[in-house]
Amino acid sequence: MLSLDALQEGDILLMMGDGPLSDLIAWASDGIYSHAAIVADNGELIEASLRGVRRYPLARRVAEQAHFHCIDAFRMRDGLGRAIDARDRGRVRQHAQGMLGVPYPVNQLALLGVVMAVRGKWPAHPLARKLVRLALDHALPARSPAMVCSEVVYRSWAECDVDPRGRLAPRIVEGERGVAPFPAIDWKVLFDEVGPLLGSQALLAAGAARGTTAPADADATVLLADDGEDIADAALEQARLQVLAGLDQGVLLRGAGVESLADPRPNPRLVSPQDLANSPGAELLGRLMQRPMG
């Protein structure tokens, strides 16, 4: 395993979380990661969390095998494959630190919505399709101050104070569409995971829309109930395009068929953890943690 001592400021940590939502994010992004963070100083990382962007002890994260399957470390290099000097890495960390306290969109539904808006990879299972529709509703428009985890990491590199501005922006490329089978989902666990994240108000509103009265302790089955009604591809595509339409037009909107010769970088809202791993400048350093099998 890679030692924590081998890490430098600005290194990118990509993780595979535990639970159905993490499985869906990895499947939809054709990758193996569901969460991203960036190495800070003093033995800490910076990441988007339920309480907003925060610093967190690296050693504690590596010990959290109940919540993560694995953690891999990547180091960014410049366009010629050269190492980034310590001064620039410090600027990356400083920009990440400047985002401390920025709100996180409460749950991973926003990240799943981001991935789905880019990939448009619709599952066949009717409950999964309803979850995708819900996730697209939670994807973040440009005006929202909240950020998903991979957006924090990408912005730390792309928007830090270097000359010229954007010199360290990771290059994001479209990966091949994967053929991995849809993950085996424990629907009860998924309902238990989604329900508390949505909050009772959303669940009550969903019940009212169905013409029912949902109790205060209703769970996600109110929103994802298998009532025989399937969501067509066209409806999912329409929701996807609405997400993309709500983003800034000044940068490339990946997956929307919009090209910009003046600024080929992607909208930061649309960068996923797997995109960071696939960046040509990202060098895999090694694995920091692996949950024991069985």
Short mmCIF file of N, CA, C and O in Angstrom, two decimals, residues 192-255:
data_model
loop_
_atom_site.label_atom_id
_atom_site.label_comp_id
_atom_site.label_asym_id
_atom_site.label_seq_id
_atom_site.Cartn_x
_atom_site.Cartn_y
_atom_site.Cartn_z
N ASP A 192 -33.33 3.07 2.19
CA ASP A 192 -32.86 3.56 3.48
C ASP A 192 -31.81 4.66 3.31
O ASP A 192 -31.72 5.57 4.14
N GLU A 193 -31.03 4.57 2.24
CA GLU A 193 -29.99 5.56 1.99
C GLU A 193 -30.56 6.86 1.42
O GLU A 193 -30.17 7.96 1.81
N VAL A 194 -31.52 6.74 0.51
CA VAL A 194 -32.06 7.91 -0.17
C VAL A 194 -33.05 8.67 0.71
O VAL A 194 -33.02 9.91 0.74
N GLY A 195 -33.91 7.95 1.44
CA GLY A 195 -34.96 8.60 2.21
C GLY A 195 -34.48 9.71 3.13
O GLY A 195 -34.93 10.85 3.01
N PRO A 196 -33.56 9.43 4.06
CA PRO A 196 -33.09 10.47 4.97
C PRO A 196 -32.39 11.63 4.26
O PRO A 196 -32.42 12.76 4.73
N LEU A 197 -31.77 11.36 3.11
CA LEU A 197 -31.09 12.41 2.38
C LEU A 197 -32.07 13.40 1.78
O LEU A 197 -31.79 14.60 1.67
N LEU A 198 -33.23 12.89 1.36
CA LEU A 198 -34.21 13.77 0.73
C LEU A 198 -34.93 14.63 1.75
O LEU A 198 -35.30 15.77 1.46
N GLY A 199 -35.17 14.09 2.93
CA GLY A 199 -35.89 14.85 3.95
C GLY A 199 -37.39 14.62 3.84
O GLY A 199 -37.92 14.31 2.78
N SER A 200 -38.07 14.81 4.94
CA SER A 200 -39.50 14.52 4.99
C SER A 200 -40.30 15.43 4.09
O SER A 200 -41.34 15.03 3.56
N GLN A 201 -39.87 16.70 3.88
CA GLN A 201 -40.66 17.61 3.07
C GLN A 201 -40.76 17.12 1.63
O GLN A 201 -41.83 17.17 1.01
N ALA A 202 -39.66 16.63 1.08
CA ALA A 202 -39.69 16.11 -0.29
C ALA A 202 -40.58 14.89 -0.38
O ALA A 202 -41.32 14.70 -1.34
N LEU A 203 -40.50 14.04 0.65
CA LEU A 203 -41.31 12.83 0.63
C LEU A 203 -42.79 13.16 0.76
O LEU A 203 -43.64 12.56 0.10
N LEU A 204 -43.11 14.11 1.61
CA LEU A 204 -44.50 14.51 1.76
C LEU A 204 -45.03 15.14 0.48
O LEU A 204 -46.17 14.89 0.08
N ALA A 205 -44.20 15.94 -0.18
CA ALA A 205 -44.61 16.55 -1.45
C ALA A 205 -44.86 15.49 -2.51
O ALA A 205 -45.80 15.57 -3.29
N ALA A 206 -44.01 14.45 -2.51
CA ALA A 206 -44.20 13.38 -3.47
C ALA A 206 -45.50 12.64 -3.21
O ALA A 206 -46.23 12.26 -4.13
N GLY A 207 -45.79 12.43 -1.94
CA GLY A 207 -47.05 11.77 -1.61
C GLY A 207 -48.24 12.60 -2.04
O GLY A 207 -49.23 12.07 -2.56
N ALA A 208 -48.18 13.92 -1.85
CA ALA A 208 -49.28 14.79 -2.26
C ALA A 208 -49.47 14.76 -3.76
O ALA A 208 -50.60 14.78 -4.27
N ALA A 209 -48.36 14.69 -4.50
CA ALA A 209 -48.46 14.65 -5.95
C ALA A 209 -49.14 13.38 -6.43
O ALA A 209 -49.79 13.35 -7.47
N ARG A 210 -49.02 12.32 -5.63
CA ARG A 210 -49.66 11.06 -5.98
C ARG A 210 -51.10 10.98 -5.47
O ARG A 210 -51.77 9.98 -5.66
N GLY A 211 -51.53 12.03 -4.76
CA GLY A 211 -52.88 12.01 -4.22
C GLY A 211 -52.99 11.19 -2.96
O GLY A 211 -54.08 10.74 -2.60
N THR A 212 -51.86 11.01 -2.25
CA THR A 212 -51.86 10.24 -1.02
C THR A 212 -51.33 11.10 0.11
O THR A 212 -50.78 12.18 -0.11
N THR A 213 -51.48 10.64 1.31
CA THR A 213 -50.94 11.34 2.47
C THR A 213 -49.79 10.51 3.02
O THR A 213 -50.00 9.43 3.57
N ALA A 214 -48.56 11.02 2.85
CA ALA A 214 -47.40 10.28 3.31
C ALA A 214 -47.13 10.62 4.76
O ALA A 214 -47.14 11.79 5.14
N PRO A 215 -46.90 9.64 5.63
CA PRO A 215 -46.58 9.93 7.02
C PRO A 215 -45.25 10.65 7.14
O PRO A 215 -44.42 10.62 6.23
N ALA A 216 -45.04 11.29 8.29
CA ALA A 216 -43.82 12.06 8.49
C ALA A 216 -42.58 11.19 8.42
O ALA A 216 -41.50 11.66 8.09
N ASP A 217 -42.71 9.90 8.76
CA ASP A 217 -41.55 9.02 8.73
C ASP A 217 -41.51 8.20 7.44
O ASP A 217 -40.92 7.13 7.40
N ALA A 218 -42.16 8.72 6.39
CA ALA A 218 -42.16 8.01 5.12
C ALA A 218 -40.74 7.81 4.62
O ALA A 218 -39.86 8.62 4.87
N ASP A 219 -40.52 6.71 3.87
CA ASP A 219 -39.18 6.49 3.32
C ASP A 219 -39.21 6.71 1.82
O ASP A 219 -40.19 7.21 1.26
N ALA A 220 -38.09 6.37 1.16
CA ALA A 220 -37.96 6.68 -0.26
C ALA A 220 -38.90 5.87 -1.14
O ALA A 220 -39.00 6.16 -2.33
N THR A 221 -39.58 4.88 -0.60
CA THR A 221 -40.53 4.14 -1.42
C THR A 221 -41.64 5.06 -1.93
O THR A 221 -42.27 4.77 -2.93
N VAL A 222 -41.89 6.17 -1.22
CA VAL A 222 -42.90 7.13 -1.68
C VAL A 222 -42.50 7.69 -3.04
O VAL A 222 -43.34 7.91 -3.91
N LEU A 223 -41.20 7.93 -3.22
CA LEU A 223 -40.73 8.49 -4.47
C LEU A 223 -40.41 7.42 -5.51
O LEU A 223 -40.49 7.67 -6.70
N LEU A 224 -40.00 6.25 -5.05
CA LEU A 224 -39.54 5.22 -5.98
C LEU A 224 -40.46 4.02 -6.02
O LEU A 224 -40.05 2.94 -6.44
N ALA A 225 -41.70 4.19 -5.56
CA ALA A 225 -42.63 3.06 -5.50
C ALA A 225 -42.79 2.43 -6.87
O ALA A 225 -42.90 3.11 -7.89
N ASP A 226 -42.78 1.11 -6.90
CA ASP A 226 -42.94 0.38 -8.15
C ASP A 226 -44.43 0.27 -8.45
O ASP A 226 -45.08 -0.73 -8.15
N ASP A 227 -44.98 1.33 -9.06
CA ASP A 227 -46.41 1.37 -9.32
C ASP A 227 -46.74 0.95 -10.74
O ASP A 227 -47.85 1.17 -11.21
N GLY A 228 -45.75 0.34 -11.41
CA GLY A 228 -46.00 -0.13 -12.77
C GLY A 228 -45.77 0.94 -13.82
O GLY A 228 -45.79 0.65 -15.01
N GLU A 229 -45.54 2.17 -13.42
CA GLU A 229 -45.32 3.25 -14.36
C GLU A 229 -43.84 3.38 -14.68
O GLU A 229 -43.03 3.64 -13.80
N ASP A 230 -43.50 3.15 -15.95
CA ASP A 230 -42.11 3.25 -16.36
C ASP A 230 -41.85 4.64 -16.93
O ASP A 230 -42.74 5.30 -17.45
N ILE A 231 -40.61 5.09 -16.83
CA ILE A 231 -40.21 6.38 -17.36
C ILE A 231 -39.49 6.14 -18.68
O ILE A 231 -38.49 5.42 -18.73
N ALA A 232 -39.99 6.74 -19.73
CA ALA A 232 -39.45 6.52 -21.06
C ALA A 232 -38.10 7.19 -21.23
O ALA A 232 -37.77 8.17 -20.55
N ASP A 233 -37.31 6.67 -22.19
CA ASP A 233 -36.01 7.29 -22.49
C ASP A 233 -36.18 8.76 -22.86
O ASP A 233 -35.35 9.60 -22.50
N ALA A 234 -37.25 9.07 -23.59
CA ALA A 234 -37.46 10.45 -24.02
C ALA A 234 -37.63 11.39 -22.84
O ALA A 234 -37.14 12.52 -22.85
N ALA A 235 -38.31 10.92 -21.78
CA ALA A 235 -38.50 11.75 -20.59
C ALA A 235 -37.18 11.96 -19.86
O ALA A 235 -36.90 13.06 -19.36
N LEU A 236 -36.36 10.91 -19.79
CA LEU A 236 -35.06 11.05 -19.15
C LEU A 236 -34.15 11.98 -19.96
O LEU A 236 -33.42 12.80 -19.40
N GLU A 237 -34.21 11.86 -21.27
CA GLU A 237 -33.40 12.72 -22.13
C GLU A 237 -33.83 14.18 -21.98
O GLU A 237 -32.98 15.09 -21.95
N GLN A 238 -35.13 14.42 -21.88
CA GLN A 238 -35.61 15.78 -21.68
C GLN A 238 -35.11 16.36 -20.36
O GLN A 238 -34.66 17.51 -20.29
N ALA A 239 -35.15 15.54 -19.29
CA ALA A 239 -34.65 15.99 -18.00
C ALA A 239 -33.16 16.26 -18.07
O ALA A 239 -32.65 17.22 -17.47
N ARG A 240 -32.44 15.44 -18.79
CA ARG A 240 -31.00 15.61 -18.95
C ARG A 240 -30.68 16.94 -19.65
O ARG A 240 -29.81 17.70 -19.22
N LEU A 241 -31.40 17.23 -20.72
CA LEU A 241 -31.16 18.47 -21.44
C LEU A 241 -31.53 19.69 -20.61
O LEU A 241 -30.90 20.75 -20.74
N GLN A 242 -32.51 19.55 -19.74
CA GLN A 242 -32.86 20.65 -18.85
C GLN A 242 -31.74 20.95 -17.87
O GLN A 242 -31.47 22.11 -17.54
N VAL A 243 -31.07 19.89 -17.39
CA VAL A 243 -29.92 20.08 -16.51
C VAL A 243 -28.82 20.85 -17.25
O VAL A 243 -28.27 21.83 -16.74
N LEU A 244 -28.52 20.42 -18.47
CA LEU A 244 -27.46 21.08 -19.23
C LEU A 244 -27.83 22.52 -19.58
O LEU A 244 -26.97 23.40 -19.58
N ALA A 245 -29.10 22.77 -19.84
CA ALA A 245 -29.54 24.12 -20.18
C ALA A 245 -29.40 25.07 -19.00
O ALA A 245 -29.30 26.29 -19.18
N GLY A 246 -29.40 24.54 -17.77
CA GLY A 246 -29.29 25.37 -16.59
C GLY A 246 -27.88 25.71 -16.20
O GLY A 246 -27.66 26.36 -15.17
N LEU A 247 -26.90 25.30 -17.00
CA LEU A 247 -25.50 25.55 -16.69
C LEU A 247 -24.97 26.71 -17.51
O LEU A 247 -25.56 27.12 -18.52
N ASP A 248 -23.83 27.24 -17.08
CA ASP A 248 -23.21 28.35 -17.80
C ASP A 248 -22.90 27.94 -19.24
O ASP A 248 -22.46 26.82 -19.50
N GLN A 249 -23.07 28.89 -20.14
CA GLN A 249 -22.81 28.62 -21.55
C GLN A 249 -21.39 29.02 -21.97
O GLN A 249 -21.03 28.85 -23.12
N GLY A 250 -20.61 29.58 -21.04
CA GLY A 250 -19.30 30.09 -21.40
C GLY A 250 -18.22 29.03 -21.55
O GLY A 250 -17.14 29.32 -22.02
N VAL A 251 -18.52 27.80 -21.11
CA VAL A 251 -17.55 26.73 -21.25
C VAL A 251 -18.21 25.54 -21.90
O VAL A 251 -19.42 25.50 -22.07
N LEU A 252 -17.40 24.59 -22.31
CA LEU A 252 -17.91 23.44 -23.04
C LEU A 252 -18.88 22.64 -22.18
O LEU A 252 -18.56 22.22 -21.08
N LEU A 253 -20.09 22.45 -22.70
CA LEU A 253 -21.08 21.62 -22.01
C LEU A 253 -20.97 20.20 -22.53
O LEU A 253 -21.50 19.86 -23.58
N ARG A 254 -20.23 19.38 -21.84
CA ARG A 254 -20.00 18.01 -22.27
C ARG A 254 -21.32 17.26 -22.38
O ARG A 254 -22.20 17.36 -21.53
N GLY A 255 -21.47 16.50 -23.42
CA GLY A 255 -22.66 15.70 -23.60
C GLY A 255 -23.81 16.46 -24.21
O GLY A 255 -24.84 15.88 -24.51
#
